[in-house]
PDB file of C-alpha atoms in Angstrom:
ATOM      1  CA  UNK Y   1       5.965  39.122 -36.850  1.00 57.00           C
ATOM      2  CA  UNK Y   2       3.001  40.016 -34.612  1.00 60.00           C
ATOM      3  CA  UNK Y   3       2.173  36.321 -34.208  1.00 58.00           C
ATOM      4  CA  UNK Y   4       5.699  35.671 -32.899  1.00 54.00           C
ATOM      5  CA  UNK Y   5       5.435  38.633 -30.529  1.00 49.00           C
ATOM      6  CA  UNK Y   6       2.060  37.404 -29.262  1.00 47.00           C
ATOM      7  CA  UNK Y   7       3.373  33.900 -28.649  1.00 50.00           C
ATOM      8  CA  UNK Y   8       6.382  35.296 -26.832  1.00 47.00           C
ATOM      9  CA  UNK Y   9       4.135  37.408 -24.625  1.00 44.00           C
ATOM     10  CA  UNK Y  10       1.977  34.395 -23.813  1.00 50.00           C
ATOM     11  CA  UNK Y  11       5.056  32.294 -22.982  1.00 48.00           C
ATOM     12  CA  UNK Y  12       6.443  35.026 -20.712  1.00 49.00           C
ATOM     13  CA  UNK Y  13       3.072  35.399 -18.984  1.00 43.00           C
ATOM     14  CA  UNK Y  14       2.813  31.648 -18.371  1.00 45.00           C
ATOM     15  CA  UNK Y  15       6.338  31.580 -16.986  1.00 45.00           C
ATOM     16  CA  UNK Y  16       5.489  34.463 -14.679  1.00 43.00           C
ATOM     17  CA  UNK Y  17       2.338  32.749 -13.388  1.00 39.00           C
ATOM     18  CA  UNK Y  18       4.290  29.523 -12.869  1.00 46.00           C
ATOM     19  CA  UNK Y  19       6.962  31.448 -10.905  1.00 45.00           C
ATOM     20  CA  UNK Y  20       4.413  33.241  -8.767  1.00 41.00           C
ATOM     21  CA  UNK Y  21       2.739  29.929  -7.985  1.00 47.00           C
ATOM     22  CA  UNK Y  22       6.018  28.671  -6.555  1.00 46.00           C
ATOM     23  CA  UNK Y  23       6.194  31.368  -3.861  1.00 43.00           C
ATOM     24  CA  UNK Y  24       5.004  30.755  -0.358  1.00 41.00           C
ATOM     25  CA  UNK Y  25       2.385  33.347   0.713  1.00 40.00           C
ATOM     26  CA  UNK Y  26       4.256  36.264   2.278  1.00 37.00           C
ATOM     27  CA  UNK Y  27       7.577  35.199   0.753  1.00 42.00           C
ATOM     28  CA  UNK Y  28       9.043  37.783  -1.612  1.00 35.00           C
ATOM     29  CA  UNK Y  29       9.823  36.656  -5.163  1.00 40.00           C
ATOM     30  CA  UNK Y  30      13.352  35.281  -5.405  1.00 41.00           C
ATOM     31  CA  UNK Y  31      13.568  34.661  -1.658  1.00 40.00           C
ATOM     32  CA  UNK Y  32      14.680  31.068  -2.048  1.00 49.00           C
ATOM     33  CA  UNK Y  33      18.387  30.350  -1.910  1.00 76.00           C
ATOM     34  CA  UNK Y  34      20.387  27.252  -2.545  1.00 84.00           C
ATOM     35  CA  UNK Y  35      21.813  25.298   0.348  1.00 94.00           C
ATOM     36  CA  UNK Y  36      25.610  25.099   0.561  1.00 95.00           C
ATOM     37  CA  UNK Y  37      27.650  22.177  -0.691  1.00 96.00           C
ATOM     38  CA  UNK Y  38      29.150  20.364   2.292  1.00 97.00           C
ATOM     39  CA  UNK Y  39      26.209  21.013   4.589  1.00 97.00           C
ATOM     40  CA  UNK Y  40      23.409  18.629   5.510  1.00 97.00           C
ATOM     41  CA  UNK Y  41      20.883  18.483   2.713  1.00 98.00           C
ATOM     42  CA  UNK Y  42      17.547  20.052   3.596  1.00 97.00           C
ATOM     43  CA  UNK Y  43      15.205  17.273   4.703  1.00 97.00           C
ATOM     44  CA  UNK Y  44      11.686  16.919   3.383  1.00 97.00           C
ATOM     45  CA  UNK Y  45       8.717  14.583   3.568  1.00 97.00           C
ATOM     46  CA  UNK Y  46       6.515  13.904   0.545  1.00 98.00           C
ATOM     47  CA  UNK Y  47       4.074  11.289  -0.679  1.00 97.00           C
ATOM     48  CA  UNK Y  48       4.648   8.786  -3.457  1.00 97.00           C
ATOM     49  CA  UNK Y  49       2.047   7.960  -6.108  1.00 96.00           C
ATOM     50  CA  UNK Y  50       0.405   5.386  -3.823  1.00 96.00           C
ATOM     51  CA  UNK Y  51      -0.056   7.964  -1.070  1.00 96.00           C
ATOM     52  CA  UNK Y  52       2.669   6.613   1.240  1.00 97.00           C
ATOM     53  CA  UNK Y  53       4.826   9.222   2.941  1.00 97.00           C
ATOM     54  CA  UNK Y  54       8.588   9.173   2.761  1.00 97.00           C
ATOM     55  CA  UNK Y  55      11.322  11.363   4.214  1.00 98.00           C
ATOM     56  CA  UNK Y  56      14.649  12.118   2.586  1.00 98.00           C
ATOM     57  CA  UNK Y  57      16.494  11.477   5.846  1.00 97.00           C
ATOM     58  CA  UNK Y  58      15.112   7.899   5.844  1.00 97.00           C
ATOM     59  CA  UNK Y  59      17.457   7.262   2.919  1.00 98.00           C
ATOM     60  CA  UNK Y  60      20.640   7.937   4.928  1.00 97.00           C
ATOM     61  CA  UNK Y  61      23.233   5.255   4.341  1.00 98.00           C
ATOM     62  CA  UNK Y  62      22.628   5.449   0.587  1.00 98.00           C
ATOM     63  CA  UNK Y  63      23.960   7.836  -2.050  1.00 98.00           C
ATOM     64  CA  UNK Y  64      20.879   9.748  -3.183  1.00 98.00           C
ATOM     65  CA  UNK Y  65      20.324  11.678  -6.383  1.00 98.00           C
ATOM     66  CA  UNK Y  66      17.204  13.827  -5.986  1.00 98.00           C
ATOM     67  CA  UNK Y  67      15.953  14.676  -9.458  1.00 98.00           C
ATOM     68  CA  UNK Y  68      13.368  17.482  -9.584  1.00 98.00           C
ATOM     69  CA  UNK Y  69      11.286  17.335 -12.762  1.00 98.00           C
ATOM     70  CA  UNK Y  70       7.855  17.757 -14.326  1.00 98.00           C
ATOM     71  CA  UNK Y  71       5.972  15.935 -17.098  1.00 98.00           C
ATOM     72  CA  UNK Y  72       5.705  19.115 -19.225  1.00 97.00           C
ATOM     73  CA  UNK Y  73       9.496  19.703 -19.186  1.00 97.00           C
ATOM     74  CA  UNK Y  74      11.280  18.505 -22.380  1.00 98.00           C
ATOM     75  CA  UNK Y  75      14.803  18.435 -20.846  1.00 98.00           C
ATOM     76  CA  UNK Y  76      13.413  16.463 -17.893  1.00 98.00           C
ATOM     77  CA  UNK Y  77      11.940  13.866 -20.243  1.00 97.00           C
ATOM     78  CA  UNK Y  78      15.140  13.767 -22.309  1.00 97.00           C
ATOM     79  CA  UNK Y  79      17.346  12.865 -19.344  1.00 97.00           C
ATOM     80  CA  UNK Y  80      15.044  10.139 -17.977  1.00 98.00           C
ATOM     81  CA  UNK Y  81      16.563   7.241 -19.983  1.00 97.00           C
ATOM     82  CA  UNK Y  82      20.033   8.295 -18.799  1.00 97.00           C
ATOM     83  CA  UNK Y  83      18.831   8.443 -15.179  1.00 98.00           C
ATOM     84  CA  UNK Y  84      17.092   5.058 -15.466  1.00 98.00           C
ATOM     85  CA  UNK Y  85      20.301   3.453 -16.794  1.00 97.00           C
ATOM     86  CA  UNK Y  86      22.384   5.086 -14.053  1.00 98.00           C
ATOM     87  CA  UNK Y  87      19.997   3.845 -11.367  1.00 98.00           C
ATOM     88  CA  UNK Y  88      19.887   0.296 -12.718  1.00 98.00           C
ATOM     89  CA  UNK Y  89      23.693   0.180 -12.983  1.00 98.00           C
ATOM     90  CA  UNK Y  90      24.309   1.274  -9.374  1.00 98.00           C
ATOM     91  CA  UNK Y  91      21.224   0.443  -7.287  1.00 98.00           C
ATOM     92  CA  UNK Y  92      22.896  -2.635  -5.768  1.00 97.00           C
ATOM     93  CA  UNK Y  93      25.795  -0.475  -4.555  1.00 97.00           C
ATOM     94  CA  UNK Y  94      23.645   1.648  -2.239  1.00 97.00           C
ATOM     95  CA  UNK Y  95      22.545   4.233  -4.800  1.00 98.00           C
ATOM     96  CA  UNK Y  96      19.017   5.530  -5.265  1.00 98.00           C
ATOM     97  CA  UNK Y  97      17.435   8.094  -7.483  1.00 98.00           C
ATOM     98  CA  UNK Y  98      14.486   9.875  -5.987  1.00 98.00           C
ATOM     99  CA  UNK Y  99      12.365  11.517  -8.671  1.00 98.00           C
ATOM    100  CA  UNK Y 100      10.511  14.508  -7.246  1.00 98.00           C
ATOM    101  CA  UNK Y 101       7.777  15.824  -9.513  1.00 98.00           C
ATOM    102  CA  UNK Y 102       7.209  19.555  -9.096  1.00 97.00           C
ATOM    103  CA  UNK Y 103       3.679  20.965  -8.813  1.00 96.00           C
ATOM    104  CA  UNK Y 104       1.661  18.317 -10.627  1.00 97.00           C
ATOM    105  CA  UNK Y 105      -1.272  16.197  -9.582  1.00 96.00           C
ATOM    106  CA  UNK Y 106      -0.991  12.478  -8.951  1.00 97.00           C
ATOM    107  CA  UNK Y 107      -3.214  11.697 -11.970  1.00 98.00           C
ATOM    108  CA  UNK Y 108      -0.989  13.664 -14.327  1.00 98.00           C
ATOM    109  CA  UNK Y 109       2.204  12.009 -13.105  1.00 98.00           C
ATOM    110  CA  UNK Y 110       0.653   8.520 -12.938  1.00 98.00           C
ATOM    111  CA  UNK Y 111      -0.596   8.807 -16.511  1.00 98.00           C
ATOM    112  CA  UNK Y 112       2.800   9.993 -17.706  1.00 98.00           C
ATOM    113  CA  UNK Y 113       4.589   7.102 -15.927  1.00 98.00           C
ATOM    114  CA  UNK Y 114       2.222   4.537 -17.401  1.00 98.00           C
ATOM    115  CA  UNK Y 115       3.450   5.646 -20.820  1.00 97.00           C
ATOM    116  CA  UNK Y 116       7.045   6.227 -19.670  1.00 97.00           C
ATOM    117  CA  UNK Y 117       7.867   3.859 -16.782  1.00 97.00           C
ATOM    118  CA  UNK Y 118      10.803   4.645 -14.542  1.00 98.00           C
ATOM    119  CA  UNK Y 119      12.577   2.088 -12.297  1.00 98.00           C
ATOM    120  CA  UNK Y 120      13.137   4.464  -9.372  1.00 98.00           C
ATOM    121  CA  UNK Y 121      10.676   5.966  -6.868  1.00 98.00           C
ATOM    122  CA  UNK Y 122       8.697   9.088  -7.689  1.00 98.00           C
ATOM    123  CA  UNK Y 123       7.459  11.459  -4.986  1.00 98.00           C
ATOM    124  CA  UNK Y 124       5.061  14.391  -5.487  1.00 98.00           C
ATOM    125  CA  UNK Y 125       6.028  17.935  -4.491  1.00 97.00           C
ATOM    126  CA  UNK Y 126       2.629  19.480  -5.103  1.00 95.00           C
ATOM    127  CA  UNK Y 127       3.459  22.815  -3.455  1.00 95.00           C
ATOM    128  CA  UNK Y 128       7.129  23.133  -4.532  1.00 96.00           C
ATOM    129  CA  UNK Y 129       8.483  22.979  -0.967  1.00 96.00           C
ATOM    130  CA  UNK Y 130      11.469  20.908  -2.155  1.00 97.00           C
ATOM    131  CA  UNK Y 131      12.152  23.250  -5.043  1.00 95.00           C
ATOM    132  CA  UNK Y 132      12.108  26.205  -2.640  1.00 95.00           C
ATOM    133  CA  UNK Y 133      14.292  24.413  -0.084  1.00 96.00           C
ATOM    134  CA  UNK Y 134      16.921  23.757  -2.762  1.00 96.00           C
ATOM    135  CA  UNK Y 135      16.603  27.124  -4.503  1.00 95.00           C
ATOM    136  CA  UNK Y 136      15.500  25.593  -7.794  1.00 94.00           C
ATOM    137  CA  UNK Y 137      14.933  28.224 -10.491  1.00 91.00           C
ATOM    138  CA  UNK Y 138      14.198  25.870 -13.391  1.00 92.00           C
ATOM    139  CA  UNK Y 139      13.774  22.193 -14.149  1.00 97.00           C
ATOM    140  CA  UNK Y 140      15.343  19.731 -14.242  1.00 98.00           C
ATOM    141  CA  UNK Y 141      17.636  19.991 -11.263  1.00 97.00           C
ATOM    142  CA  UNK Y 142      19.525  17.098  -9.725  1.00 98.00           C
ATOM    143  CA  UNK Y 143      20.979  17.169  -6.212  1.00 97.00           C
ATOM    144  CA  UNK Y 144      23.581  14.661  -5.082  1.00 98.00           C
ATOM    145  CA  UNK Y 145      23.632  13.657  -1.403  1.00 98.00           C
ATOM    146  CA  UNK Y 146      26.166  11.353   0.224  1.00 98.00           C
ATOM    147  CA  UNK Y 147      25.512   8.472   2.634  1.00 98.00           C
ATOM    148  CA  UNK Y 148      25.694  10.821   5.646  1.00 98.00           C
ATOM    149  CA  UNK Y 149      23.040  13.154   4.208  1.00 98.00           C
ATOM    150  CA  UNK Y 150      25.519  15.836   3.153  1.00 98.00           C
ATOM    151  CA  UNK Y 151      24.883  17.811  -0.019  1.00 98.00           C
ATOM    152  CA  UNK Y 152      27.775  17.075  -2.354  1.00 98.00           C
ATOM    153  CA  UNK Y 153      26.769  18.535  -5.739  1.00 97.00           C
ATOM    154  CA  UNK Y 154      23.970  20.266  -7.640  1.00 97.00           C
ATOM    155  CA  UNK Y 155      23.365  19.798 -11.361  1.00 97.00           C
ATOM    156  CA  UNK Y 156      21.061  22.448 -12.838  1.00 96.00           C
ATOM    157  CA  UNK Y 157      19.574  21.588 -16.216  1.00 96.00           C
ATOM    158  CA  UNK Y 158      19.672  18.376 -18.173  1.00 97.00           C
ATOM    159  CA  UNK Y 159      22.523  16.099 -17.047  1.00 95.00           C
ATOM    160  CA  UNK Y 160      24.325  13.354 -18.917  1.00 95.00           C
ATOM    161  CA  UNK Y 161      24.889   9.936 -17.423  1.00 96.00           C
ATOM    162  CA  UNK Y 162      28.675  10.340 -17.746  1.00 96.00           C
ATOM    163  CA  UNK Y 163      28.664  13.604 -15.773  1.00 96.00           C
ATOM    164  CA  UNK Y 164      26.490  12.162 -13.001  1.00 98.00           C
ATOM    165  CA  UNK Y 165      28.424   8.904 -12.900  1.00 97.00           C
ATOM    166  CA  UNK Y 166      31.718  10.764 -12.446  1.00 97.00           C
ATOM    167  CA  UNK Y 167      30.245  12.460  -9.343  1.00 98.00           C
ATOM    168  CA  UNK Y 168      28.505   9.373  -7.965  1.00 98.00           C
ATOM    169  CA  UNK Y 169      31.274   6.756  -8.187  1.00 97.00           C
ATOM    170  CA  UNK Y 170      33.547   8.335  -5.563  1.00 98.00           C
ATOM    171  CA  UNK Y 171      30.593   8.645  -3.163  1.00 98.00           C
ATOM    172  CA  UNK Y 172      29.707   4.988  -3.680  1.00 98.00           C
ATOM    173  CA  UNK Y 173      33.282   4.079  -2.735  1.00 97.00           C
ATOM    174  CA  UNK Y 174      32.942   5.937   0.592  1.00 94.00           C
ATOM    175  CA  UNK Y 175      31.746   3.744   3.404  1.00 81.00           C
TER     176      UNK Y 175
END
């Protein structure tokens, strides 16, 4: 019984330290809020694994699914095959998945992707600015953005391909 209590205390402490690390200095805990569906999606600029910078707004004209994840996150890893299949099925229709790794170093993510390759681009959010901008409380989180850059849906937690596809298909039909 005391072993279980000790492990629970350690887990809670680690979660607390992780949460505190997500805050911007001077920002009170819980200060982040989610953007509203129907508004322009918050723009951001990050680097990919090769060190090249990219901006979300550069992807306008495509339907974008921003998937926030981390290598240590079991639900994130579990949804990756579904996301890869979704991307491969619709990439020629103007659809892109942008994987945004939260708070990990390039070496960690690169090593993970060598063992678990993904067909879509991965950008690094080393300081959680994207997670804060989208009010992400836990991973994974997927954010669906239409061709005009408007936030259309948010999917907290592990998502199925069928659920995502039902939301993406109407957006792909919009020109």
